[in-house]
Structures are given as structure tokens and as C-alpha cells.
XYZ file of C-alpha atoms in Angstrom:
272
model
C 7.600 2.462 -3.242
C 9.804 4.497 -5.542
C 12.349 6.639 -3.691
C 14.172 9.316 -5.649
C 17.070 11.466 -4.548
C 16.349 15.193 -4.508
C 19.512 16.582 -2.930
C 22.987 17.486 -4.162
C 25.862 16.016 -2.175
C 29.460 15.951 -3.388
C 30.311 12.917 -1.244
C 27.351 10.898 -2.570
C 27.925 10.069 -6.221
C 25.115 9.480 -8.705
C 25.259 6.614 -11.161
C 24.105 8.916 -13.992
C 26.692 11.572 -13.138
C 24.305 14.389 -12.197
C 21.114 14.819 -10.217
C 17.798 14.630 -12.079
C 14.973 12.842 -10.190
C 12.558 13.035 -13.138
C 15.060 11.302 -15.416
C 15.643 8.685 -12.700
C 11.925 7.961 -12.493
C 11.690 7.639 -16.262
C 14.531 5.100 -16.179
C 12.808 3.128 -13.398
C 9.487 3.085 -15.255
C 11.168 2.001 -18.489
C 13.037 -0.841 -16.771
C 9.885 -2.069 -15.022
C 8.045 -2.144 -18.351
C 10.895 -4.125 -19.924
C 10.872 -6.641 -17.081
C 7.093 -7.159 -17.358
C 7.374 -7.366 -21.144
C 9.928 -10.137 -20.785
C 7.443 -12.148 -18.703
C 4.513 -11.377 -21.017
C 6.428 -12.320 -24.180
C 7.234 -15.709 -22.692
C 3.598 -16.338 -21.760
C 2.352 -15.153 -25.162
C 4.698 -17.577 -26.928
C 3.342 -20.499 -24.880
C -0.312 -19.492 -25.341
C 0.096 -19.047 -29.094
C 1.222 -22.662 -29.410
C -1.751 -23.898 -27.348
C -4.273 -21.820 -29.342
C -2.841 -22.577 -32.807
C -2.864 -26.296 -32.129
C -6.409 -26.146 -30.777
C -5.303 -27.766 -27.541
C -7.472 -25.542 -25.316
C -10.122 -23.240 -26.810
C -10.613 -21.483 -23.442
C -7.149 -19.956 -23.856
C -8.203 -17.836 -26.855
C -9.593 -15.117 -24.569
C -6.477 -15.234 -22.389
C -4.285 -14.727 -25.445
C -6.310 -11.683 -26.510
C -5.809 -10.162 -23.077
C -2.090 -10.939 -23.255
C -1.844 -9.142 -26.607
C -3.479 -6.081 -25.035
C -1.076 -6.186 -22.080
C 1.887 -6.525 -24.439
C 0.716 -3.582 -26.543
C 0.470 -1.310 -23.505
C 3.870 -2.346 -22.170
C 5.515 -1.782 -25.556
C 4.015 1.715 -25.494
C 5.750 2.291 -22.136
C 2.525 2.377 -20.125
C 2.173 1.228 -16.530
C -0.397 -1.583 -16.469
C -2.196 -0.149 -13.419
C -2.866 3.079 -15.317
C -4.571 1.459 -18.322
C -8.268 0.758 -18.788
C -9.298 -2.836 -18.074
C -12.571 -4.755 -17.869
C -13.439 -6.798 -14.772
C -12.524 -9.996 -16.603
C -9.167 -8.538 -17.633
C -8.481 -7.372 -14.063
C -9.129 -10.880 -12.733
C -6.648 -12.219 -15.275
C -4.062 -9.549 -14.441
C -4.312 -10.392 -10.748
C -2.955 -13.862 -11.515
C 0.172 -12.447 -13.159
C 1.670 -10.241 -10.433
C 3.222 -7.815 -12.931
C 5.449 -5.111 -11.441
C 3.739 -2.276 -13.339
C 0.334 -3.468 -12.118
C 1.228 -2.836 -8.488
C 0.230 0.492 -6.850
C 3.060 2.889 -6.082
C 4.006 5.702 -3.720
C 6.769 8.166 -4.611
C 9.162 9.162 -1.803
C 11.194 12.301 -2.453
C 14.356 12.135 -0.357
C 15.504 15.666 0.496
C 18.366 17.063 2.526
C 17.700 17.965 6.159
C 17.887 21.663 5.288
C 15.305 21.406 2.487
C 13.028 19.191 4.571
C 12.956 21.595 7.501
C 12.163 24.574 5.297
C 9.798 22.460 3.164
C 11.259 23.668 -0.110
C 13.111 21.898 -2.874
C 13.493 22.883 -6.533
C 12.738 19.359 -7.748
C 9.417 18.819 -5.958
C 7.212 20.763 -8.443
C 8.864 18.981 -11.386
C 8.419 15.546 -9.802
C 4.810 16.332 -8.898
C 4.065 17.380 -12.474
C 5.667 14.199 -13.830
C 3.885 11.874 -11.391
C 0.508 13.521 -12.048
C 1.043 13.103 -15.768
C 2.076 9.453 -15.455
C 0.008 7.839 -12.693
C -1.464 10.516 -10.420
C -0.330 8.543 -7.363
C 0.797 9.884 -3.999
C 4.086 11.746 -3.588
C 5.596 12.160 -0.091
C 8.555 14.492 0.591
C 10.774 13.263 3.422
C 14.390 13.210 4.547
C 16.264 9.960 5.179
C 18.912 12.071 6.921
C 16.372 13.353 9.451
C 14.827 9.916 9.981
C 18.304 8.464 10.511
C 19.023 11.087 13.173
C 15.878 10.064 15.057
C 17.316 6.550 15.446
C 20.133 7.967 17.561
C 17.865 10.067 19.800
C 15.859 9.109 22.836
C 12.100 9.733 22.806
C 12.362 12.935 24.825
C 15.266 14.261 22.779
C 13.449 13.524 19.514
C 10.302 15.262 20.745
C 12.312 18.286 21.856
C 14.107 18.450 18.487
C 10.818 18.207 16.563
C 9.267 20.967 18.669
C 12.267 23.242 18.176
C 12.275 22.659 14.405
C 8.477 22.518 13.986
C 8.564 19.145 12.271
C 7.946 15.436 12.894
C 8.887 12.018 11.581
C 7.264 11.105 8.263
C 7.656 7.344 8.785
C 4.194 6.878 10.410
C 2.577 8.590 7.423
C 4.556 6.460 4.965
C 3.420 3.288 6.749
C -0.222 4.412 6.828
C -0.271 5.471 3.183
C 1.418 2.220 2.144
C -1.349 0.308 3.945
C -3.979 2.289 2.056
C -2.206 1.965 -1.289
C -2.417 -1.824 -1.185
C -5.973 -1.764 0.223
C -5.142 -2.958 3.709
C -6.706 -1.949 6.996
C -6.393 -3.217 10.535
C -8.514 -3.917 13.569
C -7.787 -4.593 17.237
C -8.682 -7.296 19.713
C -8.160 -6.559 23.390
C -8.083 -8.626 26.564
C -7.219 -7.937 30.181
C -3.496 -8.346 29.602
C -2.835 -7.597 25.926
C -3.942 -5.806 22.769
C -3.340 -7.266 19.310
C -3.528 -5.651 15.886
C -4.680 -7.706 12.880
C -4.245 -6.829 9.213
C -6.801 -7.614 6.511
C -8.014 -6.420 3.118
C -10.319 -3.411 3.025
C -14.027 -4.197 2.568
C -13.616 -7.538 4.362
C -16.642 -8.797 6.255
C -16.662 -9.635 9.967
C -16.340 -13.441 9.491
C -13.236 -12.974 7.312
C -11.762 -10.708 9.995
C -12.367 -13.422 12.576
C -10.637 -15.860 10.221
C -7.447 -13.797 10.491
C -7.219 -15.008 14.083
C -8.287 -18.605 13.478
C -10.223 -20.385 10.741
C -12.487 -21.977 13.369
C -13.658 -18.500 14.381
C -14.701 -17.772 10.800
C -16.500 -21.107 10.397
C -18.348 -20.785 13.692
C -18.916 -17.020 13.527
C -21.977 -15.780 15.444
C -21.511 -12.014 15.739
C -18.972 -9.272 16.341
C -19.170 -6.667 19.094
C -17.594 -3.576 17.578
C -16.324 -0.279 18.963
C -15.288 2.200 16.287
C -11.904 3.816 16.832
C -13.281 7.372 16.807
C -15.644 6.495 19.673
C -12.883 4.816 21.689
C -10.534 7.734 21.046
C -13.162 10.148 22.383
C -14.214 8.113 25.443
C -10.830 6.448 26.115
C -12.106 3.144 27.564
C -14.208 0.141 26.624
C -16.512 0.382 29.691
C -17.331 4.008 28.842
C -18.038 3.040 25.239
C -20.433 0.343 26.411
C -22.138 2.718 28.863
C -22.581 5.301 26.101
C -24.015 2.731 23.688
C -20.988 2.877 21.406
C -20.442 -0.881 21.308
C -22.448 -2.335 18.428
C -23.381 -5.944 17.742
C -22.726 -6.717 14.072
C -23.554 -9.736 11.913
C -22.019 -11.525 8.964
C -22.537 -8.669 6.514
C -20.690 -6.063 8.585
C -17.759 -4.537 6.701
C -14.837 -4.010 9.064
C -13.614 -0.418 9.315
C -10.019 0.651 9.837
C -9.234 0.812 13.560
C -12.266 -1.135 14.799
C -11.975 -2.784 18.211
C -13.748 -6.137 17.929
C -14.824 -8.919 20.265
C -15.914 -12.004 18.314
C -18.508 -14.517 19.434
C -18.334 -17.882 17.697
C -19.504 -21.460 18.035
C -16.419 -23.521 18.812
C -18.158 -26.808 17.997
C -19.230 -25.581 14.563
C -15.703 -24.399 13.923
C -14.453 -27.923 14.402
C -13.345 -27.826 18.026
C -14.485 -30.436 20.521
């Protein structure tokens, strides 16, 4: 996440002397490119030696990809915003470059600007972000969120109602999950409910593996209640009575918010 300051405050100095969120973002992007370029240059130097000496012919393709990465970084481009083939993406995933990671832009406003939902910098930041990456921008106020920490639940709810606002932290968490392609599902017993995190588009056996590898190895099926159905009916028994609990096999792709009961063969999973 990139958080930029969008408020003037005499008591809070700025390292650049004056407020300019767009300039700050340009500095951040430039520094991230330089850091990735430092890593890439080191790898290129090593690969060039291997290729020139004929030590490993399979590295020729890797070196070509590295040259392309280097060219884009030297042009000041974020790696995630460039065009890549599937083979190149697989290679990039092994490098963990900073500019290859997805980003969310948090615009930190004063309490006054947040409550009236207006700030002179927001349109300029939005224009810059759209021109650079097109990623999500979220206006929020660290001052407001800090105040919530010193309020009780009832006081916070009363304050939000009076000011017609709410905390943005839940949205930030949710959007961050989505930005890095994560989702979650629930398991529930008589005395507890647990939430499990996994990559989007994961199949049911991989979801079971989040709990224990034996459950993935011995997977039989998954009994699934979708969150929308549970939210509407408000209980598992009602969902079952209404036919909203579905038995899914190995190819089922877990959806965000699913409530799942796994059936698995303990012996096949390695248990005695």
C-alpha cells in the first residue's frame, strides 16, 4: 500500500518542505524502480557470465527476459503494468520485485476533509494513478481512525451516525485481500467458527489442505453453504432445510465467504 499525505498541518513537517502528494508518489515510484534495477543488474551480470561461457544454454531465455525487465525499469515503468507473456510472468514470479507487486493508494486526509468528502488533491492523485497503473485509490483519514481507537463501540457508532460516516479500515482490509488475490472461507463447529485464507480460484482439496495436509490427501467432498444464502437464512439448519447446502467435489472452486464442511478419508491422508 502507498499512503500519501493530503492535508496541510503546520505542526507536521514534510521532508520535501511543502505538500504535493503527486510529487511524493513520483518519488516513491522512482525509488522502487531503482531498487528493483539494482537487483536486476546484479542478476544480469551473473547470467551474462553463465551464457557467454556456455555453462548453461537454458539460461539464454532467462537472460533475454532479464534484459526486457531491465529496459522497462530504466524507462521508469512499474513491472506489473508492462505486457508479459505467460512464460515471462512465471519467471517474474520467482523474483519478487517490488514494482511487480499490486498496489493500493491510500489518501490520508484531515478529519474535516474526510467528513465533507472533499480535498483539492484527490482529483490530481486520481488522474496520476489512472495514468500510471489504474489501481485502486481509497480516501481515508488516519486522524479519524485514530479517534475510533479511543472510543467504545457505542460511542463510535453514535459518532458515525451523527457525522454520517464510518471507519474505512474494513474496506482497506477487504480491498487488500482482493488486490493480492486472496479470499477466505469458514469452518464452523458447535463451539467455534474459524476463518481460513487461501488464493482465489483454489479448488476444494487445496482449501482443505489449509487446515491439514491429510485432509487434502484424503479429500472426499465438501459440503458448501454460500455466504449469501447463510446471510439470508441466518442459520445452517435453515440452509440445509432450504436445499442451500451443496455437496461439491474435487473440481469445485471455493468462493469468498463459503462455509464448508469437509469429508475426508483419514486413512488415505496418512492417519492410522
